[in-house]
Structure formats: structure tokens, C-alpha cells
PDB file of C-alpha atoms in Angstrom:
ATOM      1  CA  MET D  27      -7.448 -11.714  -9.510  1.00  0.00           C
ATOM      2  CA  ALA D  28      -4.519  -9.362  -8.897  1.00  0.00           C
ATOM      3  CA  ARG D  29      -5.016  -6.113  -6.993  1.00  0.00           C
ATOM      4  CA  ALA D  30      -6.846  -3.488  -9.051  1.00  0.00           C
ATOM      5  CA  ILE D  31      -4.636  -0.632 -10.237  1.00  0.00           C
ATOM      6  CA  TRP D  32      -7.581   1.425 -11.533  1.00  0.00           C
ATOM      7  CA  ASN D  33     -11.231   1.774 -10.568  1.00  0.00           C
ATOM      8  CA  GLY D  34     -13.880   3.501 -12.614  1.00  0.00           C
ATOM      9  CA  VAL D  35     -16.755   2.747 -14.970  1.00  0.00           C
ATOM     10  CA  ILE D  36     -17.326   1.437 -18.464  1.00  0.00           C
ATOM     11  CA  ALA D  37     -19.474   4.004 -20.262  1.00  0.00           C
ATOM     12  CA  PHE D  38     -21.735   2.008 -22.598  1.00  0.00           C
ATOM     13  CA  GLY D  39     -24.281   4.415 -24.084  1.00  0.00           C
ATOM     14  CA  MET D  40     -26.241   5.655 -21.059  1.00  0.00           C
ATOM     15  CA  VAL D  41     -25.158   2.617 -19.021  1.00  0.00           C
ATOM     16  CA  SER D  42     -22.327   2.923 -16.487  1.00  0.00           C
ATOM     17  CA  ILE D  43     -20.662  -0.293 -15.322  1.00  0.00           C
ATOM     18  CA  PRO D  44     -18.425   0.055 -12.216  1.00  0.00           C
ATOM     19  CA  VAL D  45     -15.272  -2.047 -12.676  1.00  0.00           C
ATOM     20  CA  GLY D  46     -11.784  -2.564 -11.364  1.00  0.00           C
ATOM     21  CA  VAL D  47      -8.811  -3.093 -13.691  1.00  0.00           C
ATOM     22  CA  ALA D  48      -5.970  -5.459 -12.773  1.00  0.00           C
ATOM     23  CA  PRO D  49      -2.924  -6.566 -14.813  1.00  0.00           C
ATOM     24  CA  ALA D  50      -3.408  -9.942 -16.491  1.00  0.00           C
ATOM     25  CA  THR D  51       0.328 -10.573 -16.869  1.00  0.00           C
ATOM     26  CA  GLY D  52       3.379 -10.333 -14.641  1.00  0.00           C
ATOM     27  CA  ASP D  53       7.080 -10.135 -15.427  1.00  0.00           C
ATOM     28  CA  LYS D  54       8.934 -13.268 -14.302  1.00  0.00           C
ATOM     29  CA  ASP D  55      12.433 -12.092 -15.252  1.00  0.00           C
ATOM     30  CA  LEU D  56      15.023 -12.681 -12.532  1.00  0.00           C
ATOM     31  CA  ALA D  57      16.181  -9.490 -10.820  1.00  0.00           C
ATOM     32  CA  PHE D  58      19.899  -8.959 -10.235  1.00  0.00           C
ATOM     33  CA  ASN D  59      21.601  -6.260  -8.169  1.00  0.00           C
ATOM     34  CA  GLN D  60      24.917  -4.648  -9.013  1.00  0.00           C
ATOM     35  CA  LEU D  61      27.638  -5.458  -6.448  1.00  0.00           C
ATOM     36  CA  HIS D  62      31.135  -4.156  -5.772  1.00  0.00           C
ATOM     37  CA  THR D  63      33.602  -6.914  -6.754  1.00  0.00           C
ATOM     38  CA  LYS D  64      35.899  -6.153  -3.797  1.00  0.00           C
ATOM     39  CA  CYS D  65      33.331  -6.537  -0.985  1.00  0.00           C
ATOM     40  CA  ASN D  66      29.997  -7.603  -2.572  1.00  0.00           C
ATOM     41  CA  GLY D  67      28.451  -4.371  -1.301  1.00  0.00           C
ATOM     42  CA  ARG D  68      25.324  -3.358  -3.190  1.00  0.00           C
ATOM     43  CA  ILE D  69      25.873  -0.445  -5.563  1.00  0.00           C
ATOM     44  CA  LYS D  70      23.581   2.547  -5.019  1.00  0.00           C
ATOM     45  CA  LEU D  71      22.548   4.600  -8.019  1.00  0.00           C
ATOM     46  CA  GLN D  72      22.508   8.277  -7.128  1.00  0.00           C
ATOM     47  CA  LYS D  73      20.970  11.205  -9.011  1.00  0.00           C
ATOM     48  CA  PHE D  74      23.656  13.770  -9.647  1.00  0.00           C
ATOM     49  CA  CYS D  75      23.392  17.397 -10.777  1.00  0.00           C
ATOM     50  CA  PRO D  76      26.471  18.323 -12.854  1.00  0.00           C
ATOM     51  CA  THR D  77      25.608  22.064 -12.634  1.00  0.00           C
ATOM     52  CA  CYS D  78      25.712  22.144  -8.818  1.00  0.00           C
ATOM     53  CA  ASN D  79      28.152  19.222  -8.576  1.00  0.00           C
ATOM     54  CA  VAL D  80      26.039  17.558  -5.851  1.00  0.00           C
ATOM     55  CA  VAL D  81      23.945  14.420  -5.321  1.00  0.00           C
ATOM     56  CA  VAL D  82      20.285  15.530  -5.414  1.00  0.00           C
ATOM     57  CA  PRO D  83      17.672  14.157  -2.944  1.00  0.00           C
ATOM     58  CA  ALA D  84      14.264  13.062  -4.242  1.00  0.00           C
ATOM     59  CA  ASP D  85      12.422  16.054  -2.726  1.00  0.00           C
ATOM     60  CA  GLU D  86      14.493  18.448  -4.875  1.00  0.00           C
ATOM     61  CA  ILE D  87      13.675  16.764  -8.195  1.00  0.00           C
ATOM     62  CA  VAL D  88      10.892  17.872 -10.540  1.00  0.00           C
ATOM     63  CA  LYS D  89       9.907  16.829 -14.050  1.00  0.00           C
ATOM     64  CA  GLY D  90      10.863  19.017 -16.989  1.00  0.00           C
ATOM     65  CA  TYR D  91       9.900  18.905 -20.664  1.00  0.00           C
ATOM     66  CA  GLU D  92      12.779  19.886 -22.970  1.00  0.00           C
ATOM     67  CA  PHE D  93      11.266  22.082 -25.707  1.00  0.00           C
ATOM     68  CA  ALA D  94      14.656  23.260 -26.998  1.00  0.00           C
ATOM     69  CA  LYS D  95      18.246  22.245 -26.318  1.00  0.00           C
ATOM     70  CA  GLY D  96      18.837  22.880 -22.602  1.00  0.00           C
ATOM     71  CA  GLN D  97      15.496  24.692 -22.148  1.00  0.00           C
ATOM     72  CA  TYR D  98      12.734  23.138 -20.061  1.00  0.00           C
ATOM     73  CA  VAL D  99       9.146  23.680 -19.010  1.00  0.00           C
ATOM     74  CA  VAL D 100       8.995  22.594 -15.360  1.00  0.00           C
ATOM     75  CA  MET D 101       5.973  20.451 -14.481  1.00  0.00           C
ATOM     76  CA  ASN D 102       4.868  20.149 -10.841  1.00  0.00           C
ATOM     77  CA  PRO D 103       2.789  17.234  -9.421  1.00  0.00           C
ATOM     78  CA  GLU D 104      -0.388  19.328  -9.477  1.00  0.00           C
ATOM     79  CA  ASP D 105       0.057  19.879 -13.216  1.00  0.00           C
ATOM     80  CA  PHE D 106      -0.638  16.178 -13.749  1.00  0.00           C
ATOM     81  CA  GLU D 107      -3.703  16.047 -11.521  1.00  0.00           C
ATOM     82  CA  ASN D 108      -7.358  16.482 -12.487  1.00  0.00           C
ATOM     83  CA  LEU D 109      -6.673  16.629 -16.196  1.00  0.00           C
ATOM     84  CA  PRO D 110      -9.967  17.547 -17.946  1.00  0.00           C
ATOM     85  CA  ILE D 111     -10.389  14.331 -19.942  1.00  0.00           C
ATOM     86  CA  ALA D 112     -13.427  12.067 -19.784  1.00  0.00           C
ATOM     87  CA  SER D 113     -11.295   8.907 -19.710  1.00  0.00           C
ATOM     88  CA  SER D 114      -9.635   9.665 -16.348  1.00  0.00           C
ATOM     89  CA  ARG D 115     -12.223   7.645 -14.414  1.00  0.00           C
ATOM     90  CA  ARG D 116     -14.132   5.920 -17.176  1.00  0.00           C
ATOM     91  CA  ILE D 117     -13.580   3.595 -20.099  1.00  0.00           C
ATOM     92  CA  GLU D 118     -15.372   5.522 -22.825  1.00  0.00           C
ATOM     93  CA  ILE D 119     -16.622   3.141 -25.541  1.00  0.00           C
ATOM     94  CA  VAL D 120     -16.542   4.942 -28.866  1.00  0.00           C
ATOM     95  CA  ALA D 121     -17.045   2.148 -31.440  1.00  0.00           C
ATOM     96  CA  PHE D 122     -17.610  -1.571 -31.964  1.00  0.00           C
ATOM     97  CA  VAL D 123     -15.442  -3.463 -34.445  1.00  0.00           C
ATOM     98  CA  ASP D 124     -14.415  -6.931 -35.557  1.00  0.00           C
ATOM     99  CA  ALA D 125     -11.214  -7.810 -33.647  1.00  0.00           C
ATOM    100  CA  ALA D 126      -9.799  -9.434 -36.803  1.00  0.00           C
ATOM    101  CA  GLN D 127      -9.520  -5.942 -38.310  1.00  0.00           C
ATOM    102  CA  ILE D 128      -6.914  -4.908 -35.719  1.00  0.00           C
ATOM    103  CA  ASP D 129      -3.277  -5.631 -36.539  1.00  0.00           C
ATOM    104  CA  PRO D 130      -1.635  -7.354 -33.493  1.00  0.00           C
ATOM    105  CA  VAL D 131       1.166  -4.758 -33.680  1.00  0.00           C
ATOM    106  CA  TYR D 132      -1.243  -2.359 -31.931  1.00  0.00           C
ATOM    107  CA  PHE D 133      -1.636  -4.570 -28.829  1.00  0.00           C
ATOM    108  CA  ASP D 134       0.290  -3.459 -25.751  1.00  0.00           C
ATOM    109  CA  LYS D 135      -0.887  -4.936 -22.413  1.00  0.00           C
ATOM    110  CA  THR D 136      -3.795  -7.052 -21.180  1.00  0.00           C
ATOM    111  CA  TYR D 137      -5.881  -6.332 -18.066  1.00  0.00           C
ATOM    112  CA  TYR D 138      -8.660  -8.263 -16.355  1.00  0.00           C
ATOM    113  CA  LEU D 139     -11.910  -6.427 -15.657  1.00  0.00           C
ATOM    114  CA  GLU D 140     -13.818  -7.204 -12.473  1.00  0.00           C
ATOM    115  CA  PRO D 141     -17.260  -5.635 -11.966  1.00  0.00           C
ATOM    116  CA  SER D 142     -18.384  -4.346  -8.577  1.00  0.00           C
ATOM    117  CA  ASP D 143     -21.517  -5.848  -7.049  1.00  0.00           C
ATOM    118  CA  LEU D 144     -23.643  -3.097  -8.612  1.00  0.00           C
ATOM    119  CA  GLY D 145     -21.962  -3.615 -11.991  1.00  0.00           C
ATOM    120  CA  LYS D 146     -22.385  -7.390 -12.339  1.00  0.00           C
ATOM    121  CA  LYS D 147     -25.657  -7.372 -14.293  1.00  0.00           C
ATOM    122  CA  PRO D 148     -24.751  -4.631 -16.816  1.00  0.00           C
ATOM    123  CA  PHE D 149     -21.264  -6.207 -17.121  1.00  0.00           C
ATOM    124  CA  ALA D 150     -22.873  -9.568 -17.976  1.00  0.00           C
ATOM    125  CA  LEU D 151     -25.167  -7.808 -20.443  1.00  0.00           C
ATOM    126  CA  LEU D 152     -22.214  -6.203 -22.248  1.00  0.00           C
ATOM    127  CA  PHE D 153     -20.342  -9.520 -22.264  1.00  0.00           C
ATOM    128  CA  LYS D 154     -23.283 -11.406 -23.780  1.00  0.00           C
ATOM    129  CA  ALA D 155     -23.984  -8.672 -26.318  1.00  0.00           C
ATOM    130  CA  LEU D 156     -20.354  -8.602 -27.492  1.00  0.00           C
ATOM    131  CA  SER D 157     -20.166 -12.402 -27.628  1.00  0.00           C
ATOM    132  CA  SER D 158     -23.409 -12.798 -29.566  1.00  0.00           C
ATOM    133  CA  LYS D 159     -22.365 -10.168 -32.124  1.00  0.00           C
ATOM    134  CA  GLY D 160     -18.779 -11.401 -32.410  1.00  0.00           C
ATOM    135  CA  ALA D 161     -17.683  -7.831 -31.705  1.00  0.00           C
ATOM    136  CA  THR D 162     -15.141  -5.989 -29.594  1.00  0.00           C
ATOM    137  CA  ALA D 163     -15.469  -2.491 -28.171  1.00  0.00           C
ATOM    138  CA  VAL D 164     -12.979   0.276 -28.906  1.00  0.00           C
ATOM    139  CA  GLY D 165     -12.595   2.844 -26.162  1.00  0.00           C
ATOM    140  CA  LYS D 166     -10.315   5.327 -24.418  1.00  0.00           C
ATOM    141  CA  VAL D 167      -9.040   5.216 -20.858  1.00  0.00           C
ATOM    142  CA  ALA D 168      -6.433   7.052 -18.792  1.00  0.00           C
ATOM    143  CA  ILE D 169      -4.139   4.692 -16.844  1.00  0.00           C
ATOM    144  CA  ARG D 170      -0.934   5.707 -15.053  1.00  0.00           C
ATOM    145  CA  GLN D 171      -1.080   9.356 -16.189  1.00  0.00           C
ATOM    146  CA  LYS D 172      -1.495   8.425 -19.842  1.00  0.00           C
ATOM    147  CA  GLU D 173      -4.579   8.240 -22.021  1.00  0.00           C
ATOM    148  CA  VAL D 174      -4.578   5.133 -24.192  1.00  0.00           C
ATOM    149  CA  LEU D 175      -6.711   3.558 -26.851  1.00  0.00           C
ATOM    150  CA  CYS D 176      -8.170   0.270 -25.637  1.00  0.00           C
ATOM    151  CA  LEU D 177     -10.185  -2.724 -26.692  1.00  0.00           C
ATOM    152  CA  LEU D 178     -12.776  -4.584 -24.608  1.00  0.00           C
ATOM    153  CA  ARG D 179     -12.700  -8.200 -25.727  1.00  0.00           C
ATOM    154  CA  PRO D 180     -15.034 -11.017 -24.564  1.00  0.00           C
ATOM    155  CA  THR D 181     -13.158 -14.201 -23.550  1.00  0.00           C
ATOM    156  CA  GLU D 182     -13.815 -17.342 -21.528  1.00  0.00           C
ATOM    157  CA  TYR D 183     -12.693 -15.292 -18.494  1.00  0.00           C
ATOM    158  CA  GLY D 184     -15.266 -12.552 -19.096  1.00  0.00           C
ATOM    159  CA  ILE D 185     -14.238  -9.219 -20.618  1.00  0.00           C
ATOM    160  CA  VAL D 186     -10.570  -8.293 -20.808  1.00  0.00           C
ATOM    161  CA  LEU D 187      -9.173  -4.866 -21.588  1.00  0.00           C
ATOM    162  CA  GLU D 188      -6.354  -4.637 -24.121  1.00  0.00           C
ATOM    163  CA  THR D 189      -4.460  -1.353 -24.209  1.00  0.00           C
ATOM    164  CA  LEU D 190      -3.445  -0.337 -27.721  1.00  0.00           C
ATOM    165  CA  PHE D 191      -0.672   1.835 -29.094  1.00  0.00           C
ATOM    166  CA  TRP D 192      -1.731   5.047 -30.818  1.00  0.00           C
ATOM    167  CA  PRO D 193      -1.175   5.087 -34.600  1.00  0.00           C
ATOM    168  CA  ASP D 194       1.725   7.569 -34.286  1.00  0.00           C
ATOM    169  CA  GLU D 195       3.453   5.168 -31.853  1.00  0.00           C
ATOM    170  CA  ILE D 196       3.691   2.434 -34.496  1.00  0.00           C
ATOM    171  CA  ARG D 197       7.001   2.636 -36.309  1.00  0.00           C
ATOM    172  CA  GLU D 198       7.038   2.684 -40.077  1.00  0.00           C
ATOM    173  CA  ARG D 199       7.119  -0.789 -41.521  1.00  0.00           C
ATOM    174  CA  VAL D 200      10.081  -2.061 -43.542  1.00  0.00           C
ATOM    175  CA  ALA D 201       9.286  -1.701 -47.237  1.00  0.00           C
ATOM    176  CA  PHE D 202       9.428  -5.347 -48.343  1.00  0.00           C
ATOM    177  CA  ASN D 203       6.593  -7.039 -50.197  1.00  0.00           C
ATOM    178  CA  ALA D 204       6.991 -10.735 -49.355  1.00  0.00           C
ATOM    179  CA  SER D 205       4.185 -11.745 -51.730  1.00  0.00           C
ATOM    180  CA  SER D 206       6.212 -10.488 -54.703  1.00  0.00           C
ATOM    181  CA  GLU D 207       9.223 -12.714 -53.925  1.00  0.00           C
ATOM    182  CA  GLN D 208       9.414 -15.720 -56.273  1.00  0.00           C
ATOM    183  CA  VAL D 209       9.477 -19.209 -54.708  1.00  0.00           C
ATOM    184  CA  SER D 210       9.131 -22.514 -56.537  1.00  0.00           C
ATOM    185  CA  ASP D 211       6.138 -24.821 -56.161  1.00  0.00           C
ATOM    186  CA  ILE D 212       8.291 -27.543 -54.603  1.00  0.00           C
ATOM    187  CA  GLU D 213       9.734 -25.092 -52.054  1.00  0.00           C
ATOM    188  CA  LEU D 214       6.227 -23.980 -51.147  1.00  0.00           C
ATOM    189  CA  GLN D 215       4.992 -27.582 -50.857  1.00  0.00           C
ATOM    190  CA  MET D 216       7.884 -28.551 -48.583  1.00  0.00           C
ATOM    191  CA  ALA D 217       7.338 -25.495 -46.379  1.00  0.00           C
ATOM    192  CA  GLN D 218       3.629 -26.336 -46.174  1.00  0.00           C
ATOM    193  CA  GLY D 219       4.541 -29.940 -45.309  1.00  0.00           C
ATOM    194  CA  LEU D 220       6.705 -28.743 -42.424  1.00  0.00           C
ATOM    195  CA  ILE D 221       3.825 -26.574 -41.192  1.00  0.00           C
ATOM    196  CA  ASP D 222       1.485 -29.592 -41.379  1.00  0.00           C
ATOM    197  CA  LEU D 223       3.881 -31.686 -39.270  1.00  0.00           C
ATOM    198  CA  LEU D 224       4.009 -29.018 -36.555  1.00  0.00           C
ATOM    199  CA  TYR D 225       0.385 -27.904 -36.786  1.00  0.00           C
ATOM    200  CA  GLY D 226      -1.888 -28.257 -33.754  1.00  0.00           C
ATOM    201  CA  GLU D 227      -3.789 -26.477 -30.990  1.00  0.00           C
ATOM    202  CA  PHE D 228      -2.064 -23.676 -29.106  1.00  0.00           C
ATOM    203  CA  THR D 229      -1.329 -25.068 -25.641  1.00  0.00           C
ATOM    204  CA  PRO D 230       0.760 -22.502 -23.729  1.00  0.00           C
ATOM    205  CA  GLU D 231       1.370 -24.970 -20.864  1.00  0.00           C
ATOM    206  CA  LYS D 232       3.607 -26.975 -23.206  1.00  0.00           C
ATOM    207  CA  TYR D 233       6.201 -24.206 -23.360  1.00  0.00           C
ATOM    208  CA  THR D 234       8.673 -23.230 -20.663  1.00  0.00           C
ATOM    209  CA  ASP D 235      11.323 -20.546 -20.240  1.00  0.00           C
ATOM    210  CA  GLU D 236      14.430 -22.757 -20.409  1.00  0.00           C
ATOM    211  CA  TYR D 237      16.794 -19.804 -20.045  1.00  0.00           C
ATOM    212  CA  ARG D 238      15.181 -18.718 -16.751  1.00  0.00           C
ATOM    213  CA  ALA D 239      15.057 -22.303 -15.460  1.00  0.00           C
ATOM    214  CA  GLU D 240      18.771 -22.756 -16.140  1.00  0.00           C
ATOM    215  CA  LEU D 241      19.585 -19.455 -14.440  1.00  0.00           C
ATOM    216  CA  ILE D 242      17.619 -20.527 -11.343  1.00  0.00           C
ATOM    217  CA  ARG D 243      19.430 -23.885 -11.338  1.00  0.00           C
ATOM    218  CA  ARG D 244      22.809 -22.154 -11.463  1.00  0.00           C
ATOM    219  CA  ILE D 245      21.851 -19.721  -8.693  1.00  0.00           C
ATOM    220  CA  GLU D 246      20.807 -22.626  -6.460  1.00  0.00           C
ATOM    221  CA  ILE D 247      24.084 -24.467  -7.162  1.00  0.00           C
ATOM    222  CA  LYS D 248      26.169 -21.419  -6.260  1.00  0.00           C
ATOM    223  CA  GLN D 249      24.002 -20.740  -3.199  1.00  0.00           C
ATOM    224  CA  THR D 250      24.952 -24.157  -1.784  1.00  0.00           C
ATOM    225  CA  GLY D 251      28.623 -23.789  -2.664  1.00  0.00           C
ATOM    226  CA  GLY D 252      28.522 -26.028  -5.725  1.00  0.00           C
ATOM    227  CA  GLN D 253      30.348 -25.534  -8.991  1.00  0.00           C
ATOM    228  CA  ILE D 254      28.618 -24.890 -12.276  1.00  0.00           C
ATOM    229  CA  VAL D 255      29.609 -27.134 -15.163  1.00  0.00           C
ATOM    230  CA  SER D 256      28.420 -25.768 -18.477  1.00  0.00           C
ATOM    231  CA  PRO D 257      27.386 -28.337 -21.098  1.00  0.00           C
ATOM    232  CA  GLN D 258      29.798 -28.731 -23.967  1.00  0.00           C
ATOM    233  CA  ILE D 259      28.471 -27.462 -27.282  1.00  0.00           C
ATOM    234  CA  VAL D 260      29.159 -29.997 -30.001  1.00  0.00           C
ATOM    235  CA  GLU D 261      29.698 -28.663 -33.502  1.00  0.00           C
ATOM    236  CA  THR D 262      28.206 -31.023 -36.076  1.00  0.00           C
ATOM    237  CA  GLY D 263      30.070 -29.466 -38.960  1.00  0.00           C
ATOM    238  CA  GLU D 264      26.981 -29.656 -41.155  1.00  0.00           C
ATOM    239  CA  LYS D 265      26.124 -26.634 -43.226  1.00  0.00           C
ATOM    240  CA  VAL D 266      22.852 -26.090 -45.043  1.00  0.00           C
ATOM    241  CA  LEU D 267      23.802 -24.565 -48.357  1.00  0.00           C
ATOM    242  CA  ASN D 268      20.454 -23.388 -49.676  1.00  0.00           C
ATOM    243  CA  LEU D 269      16.752 -23.075 -48.939  1.00  0.00           C
ATOM    244  CA  MET D 270      15.867 -26.442 -50.461  1.00  0.00           C
ATOM    245  CA  ASP D 271      18.458 -28.256 -48.351  1.00  0.00           C
ATOM    246  CA  ALA D 272      17.193 -26.450 -45.259  1.00  0.00           C
ATOM    247  CA  LEU D 273      13.602 -27.500 -45.962  1.00  0.00           C
ATOM    248  CA  LYS D 274      14.604 -31.128 -46.604  1.00  0.00           C
ATOM    249  CA  ALA D 275      16.670 -31.253 -43.424  1.00  0.00           C
ATOM    250  CA  SER D 276      13.865 -29.685 -41.389  1.00  0.00           C
ATOM    251  CA  LEU D 277      11.257 -32.125 -42.706  1.00  0.00           C
ATOM    252  CA  GLU D 278      13.496 -35.129 -42.078  1.00  0.00           C
ATOM    253  CA  ALA D 279      14.339 -34.001 -38.552  1.00  0.00           C
ATOM    254  CA  GLN D 280      10.685 -33.412 -37.680  1.00  0.00           C
ATOM    255  CA  LYS D 281       9.618 -36.785 -39.120  1.00  0.00           C
ATOM    256  CA  ASN D 282      12.291 -38.556 -37.093  1.00  0.00           C
ATOM    257  CA  LYS D 283      11.182 -36.681 -33.970  1.00  0.00           C
ATOM    258  CA  SER D 284       7.542 -37.638 -34.557  1.00  0.00           C
ATOM    259  CA  THR D 285       8.309 -41.339 -35.066  1.00  0.00           C
ATOM    260  CA  GLY D 286      11.112 -41.575 -32.508  1.00  0.00           C
TER     261      GLY D 286
END
């Protein structure tokens, strides 16, 4: 388990379960620095004040909330400390719901929960109760100076915490009713046939980040003084003219792939 970024308790009725919270995911994007083309020196990004016309050191920078154009309320570090909210050191369970009721658009980030020695039994109790009822727990927690809605979900790994976006953080959906669009029976059957050909269990290990792998390969080639040769993209010249042709071509290609 990764290092805990938050320690507190799950408040479950009158029961308090001491837990640590650690990120379940990690960003694997390659990091690149900006270099000066003339000498390969690393570019430094400096914070500049146009009013004083000087580069500003970190100890002279504070946070400000702009309430009107060019007018700010200055917030000091102590203003962010000891905020009087119950969720600052506890995951406050407020309801139990069926996870299927929650639109995936609300999901933000996943965290693993690890109980302390004293919390193992009540943690196991909550896990078994949620699993037996097929329920998930909705709660509130403050992580990284922000209170968020969260979901406690039982999995094969135990209980994971999913942070959720607040309703006012979800952007308005595009007004298009897909169910009202007319499609023919044969188009629907062919689309369903393509789904059937590709249908199976979700196995994440089958999928790889080909873009990242190719970038790493090119970095290694350049690191050893080699020359990168990009593959030639061959244009087939084929154009799918309509939806039916696209479906037929997709089905044929998938059938050939399955039997090849």
C-alpha cells in the first residue's frame, strides 16, 4: 500500500474506525523539462510581479481571492487551518445507497483504506455489512484543504474510498436525446453483432499504453546516440461512405481478426 496521505476515522453511527487513506492510482505520464535550444540549459519558471517589476521569492507570496476585478481578499496560511468542519479528521457517513444509482460522471479519484490495529475488527464489520447488503456508504471528508463528497465501496481489496464531484461541479450535459434518433433494425442488428464479437470479461492487463511505450523506446534510442526512424503511414484510399458500410466493414474486419 502507498504511503497514507490522510489519517483519521470512519464515523459509522457511534462506531469510530481509525484508518489511513492512500492513493490507489498513480500518474505514469513521462515528465519532460523545458531546455534552452542553444545550450540545453534547463529553463527556470520564475514568479514575476508586474506592479513592482521584480521576480518574487516564495516567502513573499500569499494567496488571494479575487472578489472583483483587481480586488482581492488576502488569505494567510492560518486562515486555512483548523476549519470548523467535522470532516477534517473523519469520514462522516451520512447515507447508504445502491452504487448503481450513482452516475460515473461523479467519480473523481480512488483511495485505498487501511485500518489501524485498533480499527481492524470494526473495519471488517463495516465491510461485511456493506457486502451483505449490496450497499455503498455516502460520506464527507476533507482531503488536501478541500471537503469532498465520497463513497465507501466494498471490493475484493476491502473498502475503497471514491471521492466524488459536488453536483455544482458537474457541467451541464449536451441536450441530445440519443433514444429519439431513428436507426433501422438492420443497423441495430449489425451494431449488436459487432458488440457480440468483441464482448468478454474486462481484463485490464490486456491493455497497454502504446503511446508511452513508443516514447520510452525513442528516448532510449536517442540516449544511446541512435536515430529514430518513424514508421511510414500507408493510406489505403478506402472511404466508408455511410453508417451501413462502416458497420459491414467493422464486422468483416473483426471476423477476419478472430479467425486469422
